[in-house]
Coordinates of C-alpha atoms in Angstrom, one line a residue:
Chain A
M1 CA 9.4 -20.8 -12.7
T2 CA 6.9 -20.4 -15.4
I3 CA 3.7 -22.4 -15.2
E4 CA 1.6 -22.9 -18.3
L5 CA -2.0 -22.3 -17.1
T6 CA -4.7 -24.6 -18.3
P7 CA -8.4 -24.8 -17.6
Q8 CA -7.5 -27.8 -15.5
N9 CA -4.8 -26.3 -13.3
V10 CA -5.7 -22.6 -13.1
Y11 CA -7.6 -23.0 -9.8
D12 CA -4.9 -25.1 -8.2
V13 CA -1.9 -22.9 -8.8
A14 CA -0.5 -21.0 -5.7
P15 CA -1.5 -17.3 -5.8
A16 CA 2.1 -16.0 -6.2
D17 CA 2.5 -18.3 -9.3
L18 CA -0.5 -16.6 -11.0
V19 CA 1.8 -13.6 -11.7
Q20 CA 4.6 -13.9 -14.3
E21 CA 6.9 -11.3 -15.7
D22 CA 4.7 -10.5 -18.7
R23 CA 1.2 -11.8 -17.8
V24 CA -1.1 -12.4 -14.8
A25 CA -4.0 -14.8 -14.5
G26 CA -7.5 -13.4 -14.5
R27 CA -8.1 -15.3 -11.3
V28 CA -6.3 -12.6 -9.4
Y29 CA -9.3 -10.4 -10.1
T30 CA -12.0 -13.0 -9.3
D31 CA -11.0 -15.4 -6.6
P32 CA -12.4 -14.4 -3.1
A33 CA -9.7 -16.5 -1.4
I34 CA -7.0 -14.5 -3.1
F35 CA -8.7 -11.3 -2.0
E36 CA -8.8 -12.5 1.6
L37 CA -5.1 -13.3 1.4
E38 CA -4.3 -9.9 -0.1
M39 CA -6.0 -8.1 2.8
V40 CA -3.6 -9.9 5.2
K41 CA -0.4 -10.1 3.1
I42 CA -0.6 -6.7 1.5
F43 CA -3.0 -4.3 3.2
E44 CA -2.0 -5.4 6.7
S45 CA 1.6 -5.8 5.9
T46 CA 2.8 -2.6 4.2
W47 CA 2.4 1.2 4.4
I48 CA -1.2 2.4 3.5
W49 CA -1.9 6.1 2.8
V50 CA -4.5 7.5 5.1
A51 CA -4.5 11.3 4.9
H52 CA -2.8 14.5 3.7
D53 CA -1.4 16.7 6.4
S54 CA -3.8 19.5 5.4
E55 CA -6.8 17.3 6.2
L56 CA -5.8 17.6 9.9
P57 CA -5.2 21.4 10.0
K58 CA -5.1 21.8 13.8
P59 CA -5.1 20.0 17.1
G60 CA -8.4 18.1 17.5
S61 CA -8.8 17.6 13.7
F62 CA -9.6 14.1 12.6
K63 CA -10.5 12.1 9.5
S64 CA -12.0 8.6 9.4
T65 CA -10.9 6.2 6.7
F66 CA -9.7 2.7 6.3
V67 CA -6.5 0.6 6.3
G68 CA -7.6 -2.3 4.2
R69 CA -10.9 -3.2 5.7
H70 CA -10.1 -1.8 9.2
P71 CA -11.9 1.4 9.9
V72 CA -9.5 3.9 11.4
I73 CA -9.5 7.5 12.7
V74 CA -6.5 9.7 11.9
S75 CA -6.3 12.4 14.5
R76 CA -4.0 15.2 15.5
D77 CA -3.5 15.5 19.2
R78 CA -3.0 18.7 21.3
K79 CA 0.8 18.5 20.8
G80 CA 0.3 18.2 17.0
V81 CA 1.2 14.5 16.8
V82 CA -0.8 12.5 14.3
H83 CA -2.2 9.1 15.4
T84 CA -4.0 6.4 13.4
L85 CA -6.5 4.6 15.7
V86 CA -8.7 1.6 15.0
N87 CA -12.2 2.9 15.1
R88 CA -13.4 0.3 17.5
C89 CA -14.3 0.7 21.2
R90 CA -12.2 -1.6 23.4
H91 CA -15.3 -2.5 25.4
R92 CA -17.8 -4.1 23.0
G93 CA -16.4 -3.2 19.6
A94 CA -18.7 -0.3 18.5
S95 CA -17.3 2.4 16.2
V96 CA -16.5 5.5 18.2
C97 CA -16.7 8.0 15.3
E98 CA -19.0 8.0 12.2
K99 CA -18.1 11.4 10.9
R100 CA -15.8 11.6 7.9
T101 CA -13.9 14.7 9.0
G102 CA -14.2 17.2 11.8
E103 CA -12.8 18.4 15.1
A104 CA -13.2 16.8 18.5
N105 CA -11.7 16.8 22.0
G106 CA -11.7 13.0 21.9
F107 CA -14.0 10.1 21.0
T108 CA -16.8 8.7 23.1
C109 CA -18.4 5.4 22.3
P110 CA -22.2 6.0 22.0
Y111 CA -23.0 2.6 23.4
H112 CA -21.6 2.7 27.0
A113 CA -19.7 6.0 26.9
W114 CA -16.2 4.8 27.2
S115 CA -14.2 7.9 26.2
Y116 CA -10.8 8.2 24.5
G117 CA -8.4 11.0 24.0
L118 CA -7.1 12.2 20.6
D119 CA -4.1 9.9 21.1
G120 CA -6.5 6.9 21.7
K121 CA -5.8 6.6 25.4
L122 CA -8.8 5.4 27.5
R123 CA -9.8 8.5 29.5
G124 CA -13.1 7.5 31.2
I125 CA -15.4 4.7 32.0
P126 CA -18.9 5.4 33.4
Y127 CA -19.6 3.6 36.8
P128 CA -16.0 2.3 37.0
D129 CA -16.5 0.4 40.3
G130 CA -17.6 -2.7 38.4
Y131 CA -14.0 -2.9 37.0
E132 CA -12.2 -2.8 40.3
G133 CA -9.9 -5.8 40.5
V134 CA -10.9 -6.7 36.9
M135 CA -9.2 -4.3 34.6
S136 CA -7.2 -1.1 34.6
K137 CA -7.5 1.6 32.0
E138 CA -3.8 1.2 31.0
G139 CA -3.5 -0.7 27.8
M140 CA -7.2 -0.4 27.0
G141 CA -6.9 2.5 24.6
L142 CA -8.0 2.4 21.0
K143 CA -5.6 0.2 19.0
K144 CA -2.9 2.4 17.6
L145 CA -1.2 1.9 14.2
R146 CA 2.4 2.9 13.4
T147 CA 2.0 6.2 11.6
E148 CA 4.7 8.0 9.6
S149 CA 4.7 10.7 7.0
Y150 CA 6.7 12.2 4.1
G151 CA 6.1 15.4 2.2
G152 CA 2.7 15.8 3.9
M153 CA 1.6 12.3 2.9
I154 CA 0.5 10.4 6.0
F155 CA 0.8 6.6 6.0
A156 CA -0.1 4.0 8.6
T157 CA 0.6 0.3 9.0
L158 CA -0.6 -2.6 11.1
A159 CA 2.8 -4.2 10.7
D160 CA 5.1 -3.1 13.5
D161 CA 8.2 -4.8 12.0
I162 CA 8.4 -3.4 8.5
E163 CA 10.9 -0.9 7.2
P164 CA 10.5 2.8 7.9
L165 CA 8.2 4.7 5.5
E166 CA 11.0 6.6 3.9
D167 CA 12.8 3.3 3.1
F168 CA 9.6 1.9 1.6
L169 CA 9.2 5.0 -0.6
G170 CA 12.8 5.1 -1.6
D171 CA 13.2 6.8 -5.0
V172 CA 9.5 7.9 -4.8
K173 CA 10.5 10.7 -2.5
T174 CA 12.1 12.7 -5.3
W175 CA 8.8 12.5 -7.2
I176 CA 6.7 13.4 -4.1
D177 CA 8.9 16.5 -3.7
R178 CA 8.3 17.4 -7.4
F179 CA 4.6 16.7 -7.2
M180 CA 4.1 19.2 -4.3
K181 CA 5.7 22.0 -6.4
Q182 CA 2.3 22.5 -8.0
G183 CA 1.5 24.7 -5.1
G184 CA 3.4 27.3 -7.2
G185 CA 5.5 28.4 -4.2
Y186 CA 2.8 27.7 -1.5
P187 CA 2.2 24.4 0.4
I188 CA -0.5 22.1 -0.9
K189 CA -3.9 21.7 0.7
V190 CA -6.9 19.4 0.1
L191 CA -9.8 21.3 -1.5
G192 CA -12.4 18.5 -1.7
T193 CA -13.0 14.8 -2.4
H194 CA -14.9 12.9 -5.0
Q195 CA -15.9 9.4 -4.2
F196 CA -17.3 6.7 -6.4
R197 CA -17.4 2.9 -6.5
F198 CA -17.0 0.4 -9.3
K199 CA -17.8 -3.3 -9.6
G200 CA -14.3 -4.6 -10.1
N201 CA -11.1 -5.7 -8.3
W202 CA -8.8 -3.1 -6.8
K203 CA -5.9 -4.1 -8.9
I204 CA -7.7 -3.0 -12.1
Q205 CA -7.5 0.5 -10.8
L206 CA -4.0 0.1 -9.5
E207 CA -2.9 -0.7 -13.0
N208 CA -4.6 2.3 -14.5
T209 CA -2.7 5.3 -13.1
T210 CA 0.5 4.8 -15.1
D211 CA -1.3 3.2 -18.1
G212 CA -0.8 5.8 -20.8
Y213 CA -2.1 3.3 -23.5
H214 CA -5.7 3.7 -22.5
F215 CA -5.8 7.5 -22.4
P216 CA -6.6 8.6 -26.0
I217 CA -9.1 5.8 -26.4
V218 CA -11.0 5.9 -23.1
H219 CA -10.8 9.7 -22.7
R220 CA -11.5 10.7 -26.3
S221 CA -14.7 12.6 -25.2
W222 CA -12.7 14.6 -22.6
M223 CA -9.9 15.4 -25.1
A224 CA -12.6 16.7 -27.5
S225 CA -13.9 19.0 -24.8
V226 CA -10.7 20.7 -23.8
D227 CA -8.9 23.6 -25.5
A228 CA -6.2 23.0 -28.1
E229 CA -3.4 23.9 -25.7
T230 CA -4.5 21.3 -23.1
A231 CA -5.1 18.7 -25.8
D232 CA -1.6 19.4 -27.2
M233 CA -0.1 19.1 -23.7
M234 CA -1.6 15.7 -23.4
S235 CA -0.5 14.4 -26.8
F236 CA 2.1 12.1 -25.3
M237 CA 1.3 9.0 -27.3
T238 CA 3.9 9.7 -29.9
D239 CA 6.4 11.6 -27.7
P240 CA 9.5 9.5 -27.2
E241 CA 10.4 11.6 -24.1
A242 CA 7.2 10.5 -22.4
V243 CA 8.2 7.4 -20.4
T244 CA 7.3 5.3 -17.4
H245 CA 9.8 4.3 -14.7
D246 CA 9.7 1.4 -12.3
L247 CA 10.7 3.0 -9.0
G248 CA 10.9 -0.2 -7.0
N249 CA 8.7 -1.7 -4.2
G250 CA 5.8 -1.8 -6.7
H251 CA 5.9 2.0 -7.3
S252 CA 6.0 3.6 -10.7
V253 CA 5.8 7.0 -12.4
G254 CA 4.5 7.8 -15.8
Q255 CA 5.7 11.1 -17.3
M256 CA 3.0 12.2 -19.7
V257 CA 4.2 15.8 -20.0
P258 CA 8.0 15.5 -19.4
E259 CA 8.5 19.3 -19.7
H260 CA 6.2 19.6 -16.6
S261 CA 8.0 17.0 -14.5
D262 CA 9.8 19.6 -12.5
L263 CA 7.6 22.7 -12.4
D264 CA 10.6 24.8 -11.3
D265 CA 12.1 24.3 -14.8
D266 CA 10.6 27.1 -16.8
D267 CA 12.5 29.0 -19.5
G268 CA 9.6 31.3 -19.9
T269 CA 8.9 30.3 -23.5
E270 CA 5.8 28.1 -23.0
P271 CA 2.7 30.1 -23.6
L272 CA 0.0 30.0 -20.8
Q273 CA -3.3 28.7 -21.9
A274 CA -5.6 31.5 -23.2
R275 CA -8.5 30.5 -21.0
F276 CA -6.5 31.5 -17.9
A277 CA -5.9 35.0 -19.2
P278 CA -8.6 36.6 -16.9
L279 CA -7.0 34.8 -13.9
V280 CA -3.5 36.1 -15.0
E281 CA -4.9 39.6 -15.0
R282 CA -6.5 39.2 -11.6
L283 CA -3.3 37.8 -10.1
R284 CA -1.3 40.7 -11.6
G285 CA -3.8 43.0 -10.0
H286 CA -2.9 41.5 -6.6
G287 CA 0.7 42.5 -7.2
L288 CA 2.2 39.2 -8.4
D289 CA 5.1 39.4 -10.8
D290 CA 5.2 37.4 -14.1
A291 CA 7.3 34.6 -12.6
A292 CA 5.0 34.0 -9.6
I293 CA 2.0 34.0 -12.0
R294 CA 3.6 31.5 -14.3
K295 CA 4.3 29.2 -11.4
L296 CA 0.7 29.1 -10.4
V297 CA -0.8 29.0 -13.9
R298 CA 1.6 26.4 -15.3
S299 CA 0.6 24.2 -12.3
M300 CA -3.2 24.4 -13.1
H301 CA -3.2 20.9 -14.4
G302 CA -0.8 19.7 -11.8
T303 CA 2.5 18.1 -12.6
G304 CA 3.2 16.3 -15.8
F305 CA 3.3 12.9 -14.3
N306 CA 1.2 10.2 -12.5
L307 CA 3.0 8.7 -9.5
N308 CA 1.6 5.3 -8.5
L309 CA 2.4 4.2 -4.9
F310 CA 1.7 0.5 -4.2
P311 CA -0.8 -0.4 -3.0
N312 CA -3.5 2.3 -2.4
V313 CA -2.6 5.9 -3.4
S314 CA -1.4 7.7 -6.4
L315 CA -0.3 11.3 -6.9
S316 CA -1.9 11.9 -10.3
S317 CA -1.4 15.2 -12.2
A318 CA -3.4 17.5 -10.0
F319 CA -5.0 15.3 -7.4
F320 CA -4.5 12.3 -5.1
R321 CA -6.3 9.1 -6.0
T322 CA -6.9 6.4 -3.4
L323 CA -8.4 3.0 -3.7
R324 CA -10.2 1.0 -1.0
P325 CA -10.9 -2.7 -1.6
I326 CA -14.4 -3.6 -0.5
S327 CA -14.6 -7.2 -1.8
V328 CA -13.0 -9.2 -4.6
D329 CA -15.2 -7.4 -7.1
E330 CA -16.0 -4.0 -5.6
T331 CA -13.7 -1.0 -5.0
V332 CA -14.2 2.5 -3.7
I333 CA -12.1 5.3 -5.3
E334 CA -11.5 8.8 -4.0
H335 CA -10.2 11.6 -6.1
V336 CA -8.9 14.3 -3.8
A337 CA -8.6 17.8 -5.3
I338 CA -5.6 19.8 -4.2
G339 CA -4.4 23.4 -4.6
P340 CA -2.1 26.0 -3.1
D341 CA -2.5 27.1 0.5
G342 CA -1.6 30.8 0.9
P343 CA -3.1 34.3 1.1
P344 CA -6.8 33.9 0.2
E345 CA -6.8 36.8 -2.2
I346 CA -4.3 34.9 -4.3
V347 CA -5.0 31.2 -3.8
D348 CA -8.8 31.4 -3.8
E349 CA -8.7 32.7 -7.4
V350 CA -6.4 29.9 -8.4
N351 CA -8.2 27.2 -6.5
R352 CA -11.6 28.2 -8.0
E353 CA -10.1 27.4 -11.4
R354 CA -8.5 24.2 -10.1
L355 CA -11.8 23.0 -8.7
R356 CA -13.5 23.5 -12.1
V357 CA -10.6 21.7 -13.9
H358 CA -11.1 18.8 -11.4
E359 CA -14.9 18.7 -11.8
H360 CA -14.4 18.6 -15.5
F361 CA -12.6 15.2 -15.5
Q362 CA -13.1 13.6 -12.1
G363 CA -16.1 12.6 -10.0
P364 CA -19.0 10.4 -10.7
F365 CA -20.3 12.7 -13.5
G366 CA -16.9 13.9 -14.8
F367 CA -15.9 13.8 -18.4
G368 CA -13.2 11.1 -17.6
T369 CA -14.0 9.1 -14.6
P370 CA -17.2 7.4 -15.8
D371 CA -15.4 6.2 -18.8
D372 CA -12.5 4.8 -16.7
A373 CA -15.1 3.0 -14.5
E374 CA -16.8 1.6 -17.6
G375 CA -13.5 0.1 -18.7
W376 CA -12.8 -1.3 -15.3
D377 CA -16.3 -2.9 -15.0
R378 CA -15.7 -4.5 -18.4
V379 CA -12.3 -6.0 -17.3
Q380 CA -14.0 -7.6 -14.2
R381 CA -16.9 -9.0 -16.3
G382 CA -14.6 -10.3 -19.1
A383 CA -12.0 -11.8 -16.8
A384 CA -14.6 -14.3 -15.7
G385 CA -14.4 -15.9 -19.1
A386 CA -11.8 -18.5 -20.1
P387 CA -9.8 -18.2 -16.9
E388 CA -6.8 -20.0 -18.4
L389 CA -6.2 -17.0 -20.7
P390 CA -3.8 -14.6 -19.2
I391 CA -4.1 -10.8 -18.7
M392 CA -1.3 -9.4 -20.8
V393 CA 1.1 -6.8 -19.3
N394 CA 3.9 -7.3 -21.8
R395 CA 3.6 -4.1 -23.8
G396 CA 7.1 -2.6 -24.3
L397 CA 8.9 -5.4 -22.5
A398 CA 11.5 -5.6 -25.3
R399 CA 12.2 -1.9 -25.3
E400 CA 12.5 -1.5 -21.5
K401 CA 15.9 -0.1 -20.6
P402 CA 17.4 1.2 -17.4
S403 CA 17.3 5.0 -17.0
P404 CA 20.5 6.8 -15.8
E405 CA 19.1 6.5 -12.3
G406 CA 18.8 2.7 -12.8
W407 CA 15.0 2.6 -13.1
A408 CA 13.6 0.1 -15.6
T409 CA 12.1 2.5 -18.2
S410 CA 9.9 2.3 -21.2
H411 CA 7.5 4.4 -23.2
I412 CA 4.5 6.0 -21.4
T413 CA 2.2 3.7 -23.4
D414 CA 4.0 0.6 -22.2
E415 CA 3.1 -1.6 -19.2
T416 CA 6.2 -1.0 -17.1
G417 CA 4.1 0.4 -14.2
M418 CA 1.9 -2.7 -14.1
R419 CA 4.9 -5.1 -14.2
A420 CA 6.4 -3.1 -11.3
A421 CA 3.2 -3.5 -9.2
Y422 CA 2.7 -7.2 -10.0
A423 CA 6.3 -8.1 -9.3
H424 CA 5.9 -6.6 -5.8
W425 CA 2.5 -8.2 -5.4
K426 CA 4.1 -11.6 -6.3
Q427 CA 6.8 -11.1 -3.7
M428 CA 4.3 -10.1 -1.0
M429 CA 1.9 -12.9 -1.8
S430 CA 4.5 -15.7 -1.9
D431 CA 4.7 -18.1 1.0
D432 CA 8.4 -17.4 1.9
Chain B
M1 CA -24.9 11.8 11.7
T2 CA -28.1 13.3 10.2
D3 CA -28.0 15.9 7.5
T4 CA -30.6 18.6 7.9
L5 CA -31.7 21.1 5.3
T6 CA -32.7 24.7 6.2
P7 CA -36.2 24.4 7.7
A8 CA -38.9 25.3 5.3
P9 CA -42.1 27.1 6.2
A10 CA -44.8 24.7 7.5
R11 CA -46.8 25.2 4.3
S12 CA -46.3 27.2 1.2
A13 CA -48.5 30.3 0.9
V14 CA -48.9 29.6 -2.8
A15 CA -51.2 26.8 -3.9
I16 CA -50.0 24.1 -6.2
D17 CA -52.8 24.9 -8.7
D18 CA -51.5 28.5 -9.1
P19 CA -51.1 28.7 -12.9
R20 CA -47.5 29.9 -12.6
V21 CA -46.7 27.0 -10.3
R22 CA -48.4 24.5 -12.5
R23 CA -46.4 25.6 -15.5
A24 CA -43.2 25.3 -13.5
I25 CA -44.1 21.7 -12.4
E26 CA -44.9 20.8 -16.0
L27 CA -41.5 22.0 -17.1
V28 CA -39.9 19.8 -14.4
W29 CA -41.8 16.8 -15.5
H30 CA -40.9 17.5 -19.1
E31 CA -37.3 17.7 -18.2
A32 CA -37.5 14.3 -16.3
D33 CA -39.0 12.7 -19.4
L34 CA -36.3 14.1 -21.7
L35 CA -33.5 12.9 -19.4
D36 CA -34.9 9.4 -19.1
R37 CA -35.2 9.3 -22.9
K38 CA -31.6 10.7 -23.1
E39 CA -32.7 13.5 -25.4
Y40 CA -30.0 15.8 -24.4
D41 CA -30.2 18.4 -27.1
A42 CA -33.8 19.0 -26.3
W43 CA -32.9 19.0 -22.6
Q44 CA -30.2 21.6 -23.0
A45 CA -32.7 23.9 -24.7
L46 CA -34.8 24.1 -21.5
Y47 CA -32.0 26.0 -19.7
A48 CA -31.6 29.8 -19.9
D49 CA -28.2 31.1 -21.0
D50 CA -27.4 32.3 -17.5
A51 CA -28.6 29.0 -15.8
I52 CA -26.5 26.8 -13.5
Y53 CA -27.0 23.1 -13.1
V54 CA -25.3 21.7 -9.9
I55 CA -24.9 18.4 -8.1
P56 CA -23.0 19.4 -4.9
I57 CA -21.1 17.1 -2.6
E58 CA -21.9 19.3 0.4
R59 CA -25.7 18.9 0.7
D60 CA -26.4 22.2 2.4
A61 CA -24.2 24.3 0.1
E62 CA -25.7 27.4 -1.5
D63 CA -22.5 29.0 -2.9
F64 CA -20.7 26.6 -5.2
D65 CA -17.7 28.6 -6.5
D66 CA -15.2 27.7 -3.8
I67 CA -16.2 24.1 -3.1
L68 CA -15.8 20.9 -5.0
N69 CA -19.0 19.7 -6.7
M70 CA -19.9 16.6 -8.7
V71 CA -21.4 18.8 -11.4
Y72 CA -21.2 22.6 -11.6
D73 CA -22.3 23.5 -15.1
D74 CA -22.7 26.9 -16.7
Q75 CA -23.9 27.2 -20.3
R76 CA -20.4 26.3 -21.8
M77 CA -20.0 23.2 -19.6
R78 CA -23.6 22.1 -20.3
A79 CA -23.0 22.4 -24.1
M80 CA -19.8 20.3 -23.8
R81 CA -21.6 17.8 -21.6
V82 CA -24.3 17.3 -24.2
T83 CA -21.7 16.8 -26.9
R84 CA -20.0 14.2 -24.7
M85 CA -23.3 12.4 -24.1
T86 CA -24.4 12.4 -27.7
E87 CA -21.2 12.2 -29.9
G88 CA -20.7 8.4 -29.3
H89 CA -17.1 8.6 -28.0
A90 CA -17.8 8.4 -24.3
I91 CA -18.0 4.7 -23.5
A92 CA -19.9 5.4 -20.3
A93 CA -22.6 7.3 -22.2
V94 CA -22.8 4.8 -25.1
D95 CA -23.5 2.0 -22.6
A96 CA -25.4 4.1 -20.0
A97 CA -28.0 2.7 -17.7
V98 CA -31.7 2.8 -18.5
T99 CA -33.2 5.3 -16.0
V100 CA -36.7 6.0 -14.7
R101 CA -37.2 8.9 -12.4
T102 CA -40.1 10.3 -10.4
V103 CA -40.2 14.0 -9.3
S104 CA -42.8 14.8 -6.7
R105 CA -43.4 16.2 -3.2
F106 CA -43.3 19.7 -4.6
V107 CA -43.0 22.6 -2.2
V108 CA -43.3 26.1 -3.6
T109 CA -40.4 28.1 -2.1
G110 CA -41.1 31.3 -3.9
V111 CA -43.2 33.0 -6.6
E112 CA -42.1 36.4 -7.7
D113 CA -43.2 38.1 -11.0
S114 CA -42.3 35.5 -13.5
V115 CA -39.9 33.4 -11.4
V116 CA -41.1 30.3 -9.6
S117 CA -38.9 28.4 -7.1
L118 CA -39.7 24.8 -6.1
R119 CA -38.3 22.1 -4.0
A120 CA -39.0 18.5 -4.8
A121 CA -38.0 14.9 -4.2
Q122 CA -36.5 12.9 -7.0
V123 CA -36.2 9.2 -7.0
L124 CA -34.3 7.6 -9.9
V125 CA -33.8 3.9 -10.6
A126 CA -30.9 3.1 -13.0
F127 CA -30.7 -0.4 -14.4
K128 CA -27.5 -1.7 -16.0
R129 CA -26.2 -5.2 -16.5
G130 CA -28.4 -6.9 -13.9
T131 CA -28.1 -4.2 -11.2
H132 CA -30.6 -1.6 -10.1
D133 CA -28.9 1.5 -8.6
L134 CA -31.0 4.0 -6.6
W135 CA -30.4 7.7 -6.8
A136 CA -32.5 9.8 -4.4
G137 CA -32.3 13.4 -3.6
D138 CA -33.9 16.8 -3.0
V139 CA -33.9 19.1 -6.0
D140 CA -34.1 22.9 -5.9
Y141 CA -35.5 24.5 -9.1
R142 CA -35.8 28.1 -10.1
I143 CA -37.8 28.6 -13.3
R144 CA -38.2 31.8 -15.3
L145 CA -41.6 31.9 -17.0
G146 CA -41.6 33.2 -20.6
A147 CA -44.3 34.7 -22.7
D148 CA -45.8 31.3 -23.1
R149 CA -45.1 27.7 -22.0
A150 CA -42.6 27.1 -24.8
E151 CA -40.4 29.9 -23.4
D152 CA -40.3 28.7 -19.8
R153 CA -36.7 28.1 -18.8
F154 CA -34.7 26.7 -15.9
V155 CA -32.3 29.2 -14.4
R156 CA -31.1 27.0 -11.5
K157 CA -31.3 23.3 -10.7
V158 CA -29.5 21.9 -7.7
V159 CA -29.7 18.1 -7.0
R160 CA -28.9 17.3 -3.4
L161 CA -28.4 13.6 -3.2
V162 CA -29.1 11.8 0.0
D163 CA -25.6 10.2 -0.4
A164 CA -24.0 13.4 -1.7
D165 CA -20.8 13.0 0.4
A166 CA -20.6 9.2 0.0
A167 CA -19.4 6.9 -2.8
T168 CA -21.9 6.8 -5.6
P169 CA -21.5 4.7 -8.8
A170 CA -19.9 6.6 -11.8
A171 CA -22.8 7.6 -14.1
G172 CA -23.3 7.7 -17.8
F173 CA -26.5 9.6 -17.5
L174 CA -27.7 12.9 -15.9
L175 CA -29.8 13.6 -12.8

C-alpha cells in the first residue's frame, strides 16, 4: 500500500508505512519514538556484530562493546568458547568491566565484589551468609546472549528464537569468504580501531557503505591526494561492470573494483602500484616469490567491494565499519583496521603500509571520514525541514535486474543497497 | 581506568626564561595562532623536512610505526593535508569549526645544544552550528633552533588527547 505523505498525516502514519520501495520519509531519521522502537524491533531482534575473532586472541581475552544500547562483554573462556555477557552485575546493576579490551580471569563488580567467571557464571559473593535461604548462585550469572560466528566475525543476539546466524547471513557468506582473502594467504587480524561520532541517525551511515554515488563528490580531496594508479582503480563511476547486489535480509554488496572481487583471480598482468616498490623489494628479501608478494600487495587496499550487513557492520574494502546508535540523532562509528596475521618479518612490513593507508582515509582526521561525517550531519539537519518531502532512494530502480545468482542488481552508483536495507527495516518494523 | 603518562621530574632543571626555552614557547604560540586562523601554508613552513606530526590513539605510545594513529604525518602527508585543507574540495574543511586554543602549563623536558623539548597542555574549543566541542590533551614538542627566530622549526609534535581512545567528533581543522 502506498500512502501519499502530507504535512497533515506524516506524524500519524505507522513507522513501517514510512518506507516505500523508492522513498522513505525523513521522519525515520528524526522521530525519537521510532528510534525507541528500532532498538527493540531491530537491535534486540536480530544478529548484531560484536567482535572479530582476532580481538580475543587467547583464553581470558575480552572486549567490551554494545548490542544496541546494552553494554556487553565479549569474552573467551578457558576452553576457547566465546561468550557475550551483559555488562551488568546481577546484584545492583553496576557495570563489571570498564576496559575496552584486555585479559582477565573473570569479572568482579567494584561495588560489592560479586565475582563472575569468563563464561559469566557467578563464582563468589562476599559474606554469603546473608543469602542463606534467600538465593542460590545458580542462575544469577551475568545475562548471556546467544553468540555465533562465521568467518571470524562474531555476532550476538538478545533474541533466542531467531534463525541461526548462517541462515541470517545467507548469500553474504560467499562475500565474507572473499573479503578475508585480503590476508594474502594469512588469516586476518585487527590492527587498531578509529572511533568517531556524528550528529545524525544511524541509518544515514547504514546507507553510505554501498552508496557509490557520493564517492567522487564527497571524496574529491582524497582522490586528489592519492597516486594515479589508486585513483584509476577507484574510477568506478563509468564502469558498467561496477555493480551493487541486494543479497537479501537487508544486506548488500557494492563492487567498486570488480577485478578485485576475488583476490585469488590474478592473471599477473595488473601492475603493482609504484609506491609499494620498496615493500616489494623487502618482501623479496624475506624469500617470498612473486606470486606471494602479488597476493599481499594487491590486497593493500583490501578487496574491491563494500559488503553491508544489516544492521550494524560492514566489511568495507580494507576494514570493518561498525555503527552504534546512541540516540535518534547521534551515532558512534568505528573503523577497524585489519591486516594479515603471520610471521612478523613478513606481515609487520605489510601491516605498516596498511596502517598508513587506513590513517590516510579513516579516522577523525582522515582525508575521507570528516567529509562523510559532514555529509551525514547535513542530512540530519536538512531532514528536519518539510517532513512531508521524502528521502529518495530510487536511483537505478528502472535498470535493476537479477544477477545470474538471482540478486537484484544495478550499477554501483544506484541505490539498490539502500532499498535492500529499507525493505528489511520495513519488514522488521511492521506490526505483524 | 586512569591513564598515566611517564612520571616527569618534579621540576625542570631549566628555567622557563632561558632564552632557548622562550624561543621554543614563542614558536608554539605562533603555531597555535596560525592553526586557529587556518593559515595552513604558513603553518606547514614551521616544520622541518624530517619532522613528524602525530595524534596517537594510544596515549602512552612513543613508537608510532606499528600502531594505528589518528594522524601520523611526515613531510609528504603534511603537504597533502595542507592541500586538502586549502583547495576548497573537502567539505569538512570548507565548513570547519571556528577554533580557539590555549597552550600552557609548559614543562621543559630537555634542552640540548639547539634542540628544546617541551610538554604542555592544550585546551581547544571548537564551535560549529550551535555546538561547542572540547578538545583537551597533552602535547609533546621538539623544536630545533635555527640561526635566528625565523629559522626555528618543529621536528616533532605529538598531541595526546585525554579521550584519545574514545569516540571524538570528525574534525575539519588541525590540533
